[in-house]
mmCIF file of C-alpha atoms in Angstrom:
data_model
loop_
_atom_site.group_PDB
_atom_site.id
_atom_site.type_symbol
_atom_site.label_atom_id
_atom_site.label_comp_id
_atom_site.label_asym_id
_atom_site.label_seq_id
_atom_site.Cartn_x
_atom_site.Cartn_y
_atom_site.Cartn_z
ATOM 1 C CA UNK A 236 0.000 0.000 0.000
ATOM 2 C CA UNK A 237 0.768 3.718 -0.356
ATOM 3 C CA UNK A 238 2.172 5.522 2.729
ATOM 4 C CA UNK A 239 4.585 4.220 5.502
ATOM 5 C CA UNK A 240 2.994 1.908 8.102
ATOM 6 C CA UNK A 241 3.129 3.880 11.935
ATOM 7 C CA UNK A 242 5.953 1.730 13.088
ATOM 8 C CA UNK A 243 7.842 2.899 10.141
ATOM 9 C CA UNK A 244 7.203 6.490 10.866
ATOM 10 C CA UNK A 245 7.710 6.081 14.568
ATOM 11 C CA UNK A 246 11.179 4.762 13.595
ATOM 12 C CA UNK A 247 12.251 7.576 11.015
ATOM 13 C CA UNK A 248 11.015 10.291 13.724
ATOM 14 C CA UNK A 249 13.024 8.530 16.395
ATOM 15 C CA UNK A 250 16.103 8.265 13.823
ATOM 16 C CA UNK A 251 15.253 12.258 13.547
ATOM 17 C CA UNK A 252 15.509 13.496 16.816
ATOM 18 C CA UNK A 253 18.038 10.848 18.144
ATOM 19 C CA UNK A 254 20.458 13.567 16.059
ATOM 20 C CA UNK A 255 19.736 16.484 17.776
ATOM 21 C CA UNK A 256 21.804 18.124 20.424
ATOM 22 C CA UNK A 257 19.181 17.871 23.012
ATOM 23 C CA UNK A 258 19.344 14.042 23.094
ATOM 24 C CA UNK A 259 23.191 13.709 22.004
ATOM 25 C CA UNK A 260 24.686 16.078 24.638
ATOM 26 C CA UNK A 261 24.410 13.356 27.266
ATOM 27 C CA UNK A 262 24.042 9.978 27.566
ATOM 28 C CA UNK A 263 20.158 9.251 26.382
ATOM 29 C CA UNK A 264 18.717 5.847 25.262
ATOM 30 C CA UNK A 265 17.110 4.812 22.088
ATOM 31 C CA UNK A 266 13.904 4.055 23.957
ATOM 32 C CA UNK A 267 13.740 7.296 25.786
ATOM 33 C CA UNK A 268 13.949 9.297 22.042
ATOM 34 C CA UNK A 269 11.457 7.157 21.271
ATOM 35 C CA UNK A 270 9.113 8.455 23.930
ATOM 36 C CA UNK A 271 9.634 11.592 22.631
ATOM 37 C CA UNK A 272 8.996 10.536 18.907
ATOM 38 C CA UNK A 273 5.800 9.558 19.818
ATOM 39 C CA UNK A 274 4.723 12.634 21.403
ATOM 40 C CA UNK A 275 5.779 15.143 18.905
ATOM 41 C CA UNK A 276 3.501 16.467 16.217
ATOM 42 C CA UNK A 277 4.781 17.338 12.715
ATOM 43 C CA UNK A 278 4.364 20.498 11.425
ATOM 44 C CA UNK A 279 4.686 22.045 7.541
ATOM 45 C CA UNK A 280 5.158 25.895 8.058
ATOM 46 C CA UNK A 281 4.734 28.188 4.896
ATOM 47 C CA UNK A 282 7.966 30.644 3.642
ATOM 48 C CA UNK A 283 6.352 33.772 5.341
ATOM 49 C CA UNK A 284 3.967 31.759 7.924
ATOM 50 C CA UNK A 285 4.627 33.301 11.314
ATOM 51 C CA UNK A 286 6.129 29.806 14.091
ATOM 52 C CA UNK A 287 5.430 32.251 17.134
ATOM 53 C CA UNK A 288 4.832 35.468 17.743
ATOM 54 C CA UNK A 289 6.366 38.056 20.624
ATOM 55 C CA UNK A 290 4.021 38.354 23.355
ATOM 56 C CA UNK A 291 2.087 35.265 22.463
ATOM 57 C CA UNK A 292 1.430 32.131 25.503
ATOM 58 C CA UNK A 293 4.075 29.729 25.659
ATOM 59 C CA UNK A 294 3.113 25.812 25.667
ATOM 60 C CA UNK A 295 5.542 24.105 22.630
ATOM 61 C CA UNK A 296 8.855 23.618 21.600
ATOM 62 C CA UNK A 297 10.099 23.274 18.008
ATOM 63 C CA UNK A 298 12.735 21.416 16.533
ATOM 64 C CA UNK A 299 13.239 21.988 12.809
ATOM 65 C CA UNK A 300 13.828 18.912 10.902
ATOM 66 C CA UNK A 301 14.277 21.007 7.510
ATOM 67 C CA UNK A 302 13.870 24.599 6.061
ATOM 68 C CA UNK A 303 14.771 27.127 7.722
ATOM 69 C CA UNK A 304 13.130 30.236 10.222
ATOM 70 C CA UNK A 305 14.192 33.377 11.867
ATOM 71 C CA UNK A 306 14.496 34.587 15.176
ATOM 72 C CA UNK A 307 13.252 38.546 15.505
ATOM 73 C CA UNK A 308 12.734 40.812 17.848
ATOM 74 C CA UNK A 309 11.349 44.070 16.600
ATOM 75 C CA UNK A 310 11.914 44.065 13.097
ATOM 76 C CA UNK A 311 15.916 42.989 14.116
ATOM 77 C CA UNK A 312 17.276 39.729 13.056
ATOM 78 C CA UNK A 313 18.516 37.733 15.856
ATOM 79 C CA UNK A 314 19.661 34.704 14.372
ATOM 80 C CA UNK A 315 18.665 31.723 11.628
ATOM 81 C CA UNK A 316 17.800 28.507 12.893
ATOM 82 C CA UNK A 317 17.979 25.966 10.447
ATOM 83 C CA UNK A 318 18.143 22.088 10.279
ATOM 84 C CA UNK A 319 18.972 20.738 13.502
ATOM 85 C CA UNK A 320 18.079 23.741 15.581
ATOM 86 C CA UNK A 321 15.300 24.158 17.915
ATOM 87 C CA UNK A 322 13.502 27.025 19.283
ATOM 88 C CA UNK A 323 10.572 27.773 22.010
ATOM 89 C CA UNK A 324 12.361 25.345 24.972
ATOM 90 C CA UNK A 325 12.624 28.954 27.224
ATOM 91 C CA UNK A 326 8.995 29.245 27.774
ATOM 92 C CA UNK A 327 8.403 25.596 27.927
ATOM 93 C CA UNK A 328 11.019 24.638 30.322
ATOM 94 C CA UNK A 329 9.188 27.732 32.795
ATOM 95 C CA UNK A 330 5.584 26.826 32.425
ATOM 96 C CA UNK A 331 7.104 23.319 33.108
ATOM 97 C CA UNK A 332 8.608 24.131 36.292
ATOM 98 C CA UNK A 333 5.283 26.698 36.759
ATOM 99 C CA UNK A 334 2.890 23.173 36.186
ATOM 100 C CA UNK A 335 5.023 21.322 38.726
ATOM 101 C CA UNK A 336 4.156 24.233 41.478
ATOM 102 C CA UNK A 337 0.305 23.411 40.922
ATOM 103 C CA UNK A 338 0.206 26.428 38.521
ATOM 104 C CA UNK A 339 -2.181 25.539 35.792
ATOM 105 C CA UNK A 340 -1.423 25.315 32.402
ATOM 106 C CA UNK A 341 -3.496 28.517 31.185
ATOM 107 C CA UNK A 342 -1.971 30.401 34.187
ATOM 108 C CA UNK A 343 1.350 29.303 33.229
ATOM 109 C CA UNK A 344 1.439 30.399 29.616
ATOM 110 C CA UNK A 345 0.489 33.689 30.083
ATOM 111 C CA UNK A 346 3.257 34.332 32.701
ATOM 112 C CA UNK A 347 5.677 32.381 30.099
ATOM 113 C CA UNK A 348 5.007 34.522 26.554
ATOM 114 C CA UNK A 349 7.246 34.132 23.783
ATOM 115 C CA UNK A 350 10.163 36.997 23.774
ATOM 116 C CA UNK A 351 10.680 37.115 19.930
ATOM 117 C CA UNK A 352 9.382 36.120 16.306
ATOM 118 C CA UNK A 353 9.376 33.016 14.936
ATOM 119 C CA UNK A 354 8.957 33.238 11.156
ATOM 120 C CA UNK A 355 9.540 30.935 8.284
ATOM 121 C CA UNK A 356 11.740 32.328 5.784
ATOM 122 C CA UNK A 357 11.043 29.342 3.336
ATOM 123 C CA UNK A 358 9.061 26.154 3.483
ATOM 124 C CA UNK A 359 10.358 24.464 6.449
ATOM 125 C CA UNK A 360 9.111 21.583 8.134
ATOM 126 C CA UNK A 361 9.013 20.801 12.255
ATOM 127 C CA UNK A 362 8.478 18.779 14.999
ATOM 128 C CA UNK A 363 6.114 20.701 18.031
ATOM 129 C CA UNK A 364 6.607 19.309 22.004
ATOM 130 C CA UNK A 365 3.521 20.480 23.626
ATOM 131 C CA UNK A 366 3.974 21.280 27.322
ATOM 132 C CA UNK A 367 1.373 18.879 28.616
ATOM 133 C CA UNK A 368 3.051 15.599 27.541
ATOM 134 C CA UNK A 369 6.955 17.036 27.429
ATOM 135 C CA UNK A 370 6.404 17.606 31.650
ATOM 136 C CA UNK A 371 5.961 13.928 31.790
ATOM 137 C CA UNK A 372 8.631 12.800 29.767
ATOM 138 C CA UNK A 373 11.223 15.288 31.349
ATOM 139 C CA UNK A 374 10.404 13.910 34.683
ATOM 140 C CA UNK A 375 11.524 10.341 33.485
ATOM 141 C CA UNK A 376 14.221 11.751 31.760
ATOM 142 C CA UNK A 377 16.891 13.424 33.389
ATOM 143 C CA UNK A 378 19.386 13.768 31.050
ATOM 144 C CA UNK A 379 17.516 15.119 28.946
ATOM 145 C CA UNK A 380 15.644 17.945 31.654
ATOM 146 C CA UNK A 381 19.592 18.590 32.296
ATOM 147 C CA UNK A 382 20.523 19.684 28.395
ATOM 148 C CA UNK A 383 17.394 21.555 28.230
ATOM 149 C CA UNK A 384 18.506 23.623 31.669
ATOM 150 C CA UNK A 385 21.607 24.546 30.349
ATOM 151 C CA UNK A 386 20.409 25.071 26.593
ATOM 152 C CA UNK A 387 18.064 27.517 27.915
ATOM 153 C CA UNK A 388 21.067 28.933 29.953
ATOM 154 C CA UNK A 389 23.208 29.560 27.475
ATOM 155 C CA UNK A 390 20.178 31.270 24.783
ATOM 156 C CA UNK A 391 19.070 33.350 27.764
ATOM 157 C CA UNK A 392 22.805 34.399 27.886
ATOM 158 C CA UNK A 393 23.244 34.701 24.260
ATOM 159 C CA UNK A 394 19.670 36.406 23.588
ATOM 160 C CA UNK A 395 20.698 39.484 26.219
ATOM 161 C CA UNK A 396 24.124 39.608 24.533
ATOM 162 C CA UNK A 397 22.999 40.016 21.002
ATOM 163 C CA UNK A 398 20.268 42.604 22.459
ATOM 164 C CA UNK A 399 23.035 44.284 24.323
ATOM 165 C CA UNK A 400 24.919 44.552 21.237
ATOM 166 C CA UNK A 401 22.502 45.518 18.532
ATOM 167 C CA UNK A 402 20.360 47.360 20.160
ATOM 168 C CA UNK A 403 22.565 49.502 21.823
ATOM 169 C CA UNK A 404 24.046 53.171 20.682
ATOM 170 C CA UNK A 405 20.598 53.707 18.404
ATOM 171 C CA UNK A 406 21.437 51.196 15.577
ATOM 172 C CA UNK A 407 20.584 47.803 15.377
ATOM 173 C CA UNK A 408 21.322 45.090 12.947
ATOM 174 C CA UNK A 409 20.340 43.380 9.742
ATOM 175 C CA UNK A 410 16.395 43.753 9.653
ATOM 176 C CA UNK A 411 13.836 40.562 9.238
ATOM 177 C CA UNK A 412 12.092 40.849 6.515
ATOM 178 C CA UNK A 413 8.499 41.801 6.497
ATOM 179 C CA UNK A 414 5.954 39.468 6.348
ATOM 180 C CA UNK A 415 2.084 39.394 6.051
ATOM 181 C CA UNK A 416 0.131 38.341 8.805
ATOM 182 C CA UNK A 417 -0.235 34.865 8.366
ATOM 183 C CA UNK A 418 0.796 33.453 12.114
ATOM 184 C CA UNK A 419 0.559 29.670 12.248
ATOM 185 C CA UNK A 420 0.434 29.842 15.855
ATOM 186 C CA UNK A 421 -3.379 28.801 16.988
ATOM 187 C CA UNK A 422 -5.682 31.728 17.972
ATOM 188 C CA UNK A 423 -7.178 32.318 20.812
ATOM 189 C CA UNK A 424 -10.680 31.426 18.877
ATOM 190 C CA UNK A 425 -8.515 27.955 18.366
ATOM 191 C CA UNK A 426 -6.816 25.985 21.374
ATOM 192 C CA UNK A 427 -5.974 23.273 19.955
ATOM 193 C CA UNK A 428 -2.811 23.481 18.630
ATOM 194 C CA UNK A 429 -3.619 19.892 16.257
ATOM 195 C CA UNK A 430 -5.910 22.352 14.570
ATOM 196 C CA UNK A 431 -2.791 24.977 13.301
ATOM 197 C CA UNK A 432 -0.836 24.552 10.410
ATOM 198 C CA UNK A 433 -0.368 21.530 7.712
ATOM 199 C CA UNK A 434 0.681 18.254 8.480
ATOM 200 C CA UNK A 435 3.916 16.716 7.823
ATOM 201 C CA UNK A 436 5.135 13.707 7.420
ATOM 202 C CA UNK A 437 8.422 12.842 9.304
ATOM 203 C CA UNK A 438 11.546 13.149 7.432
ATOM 204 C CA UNK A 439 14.192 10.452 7.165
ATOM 205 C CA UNK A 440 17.389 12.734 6.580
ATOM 206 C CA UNK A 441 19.569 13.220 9.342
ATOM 207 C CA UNK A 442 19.662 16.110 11.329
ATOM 208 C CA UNK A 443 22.956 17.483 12.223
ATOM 209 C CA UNK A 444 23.748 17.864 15.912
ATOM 210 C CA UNK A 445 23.236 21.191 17.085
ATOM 211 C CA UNK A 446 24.169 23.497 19.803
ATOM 212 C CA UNK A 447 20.787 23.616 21.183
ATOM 213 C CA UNK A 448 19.902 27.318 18.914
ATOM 214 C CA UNK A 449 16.608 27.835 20.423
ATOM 215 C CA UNK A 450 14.343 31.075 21.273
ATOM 216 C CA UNK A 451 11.434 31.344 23.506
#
């Protein structure tokens, strides 16, 4: 028949992510990326379509299996985070720790908001961690909870740096391009984030290990 079978698409998105930095930086088992590859959703993002949006809730992580998107905070370019990159782990990471306090989820997002644009700059396929099931899986998986902590570390560092820098002494650098407004991010008419974007279908290229590039 036409199509890969689940098992077989299970496998290529475990092959996927088992490449990326936040499951090669430490020790991490097959089985545990696996987890993982069955809770992410894939996600086809137009050249133009907006990933996130400053301001907007928090709730999902991104890893970006192929294309690429850039990172923006008014109008300035903040970096390009391509193939192996992921982006949105900030926010998570907090309403994460928020969830575990009793905070609930709605709560939690609010008081976790993206801090810059997300937009595609061509057609670029991801992978989206939603909040609700990542919690569980970073509880079982240590090593894992670990790289995230000191990926989002090291972006909050970078982030203020590269603010610091361009956006100090009344110039900036390179501007983002402008896009129309086209966010892919779900409304607040829309919850349910299953109900944003196009499906995609998982990709079996590899995915070359990253630093952990990622914005909120």
């Amino acid at each position: 028949g036409r199509g890969l079978s689940q098992s077989d698409e299970l496998a290529m998105t475990t092959q996927l992510l088992s490449k990326f930095y936040l499951f090669t930086a430490r020790p991490v088992d097959i089985s545990c990326v696996k987890m993982f590859a069955r809770a992410v959703k894939p996600r086809t993002i137009a050249k133009g379509d907006y990933v996130t949006r400053k301001g907007d809730p928090g709730g999902t992580m991104y890893f970006v299996c192929e294309g690429t998107c850039a990172a923006c905070i008014a109008g300035e370019h903040l970096e390009m985070l391509t193939k192996g990159h992921c982006f949105g782990e900030i926010a998570l990471l907090n309403m994460v720790k928020s969830m575990a306090k009793g905070v609930s989820r709605a709560v939690a997002s609010t008081e976790n908001t993206r801090t810059a644009d997300i937009v595609a700059v061509e057609d670029s396929k991801l992978f989206e961690l939603d909040v609700d099931v990542a919690k569980g899986l970073l509880r079982i998986s240590p090593n894992v909870l670990m790289t995230l902590e000191d990926t989002v570390k090291r972006r909050n560092l970078s982030v203020q740096q590269k603010i610091n820098k361009d956006f100090s002494g009344g110039h900036g650098g390179p501007r983002c391009a402008s896009y129309p407004e086209r966010p892919f991010e779900r409304s607040s008419t829309d919850p349910d984030p299953s109900k944003s974007g196009r499906a995609a279908s998982a990709q079996s290229s590899s995915v070359a290990s990253s630093s952990g590039s990622s914005f909120t």
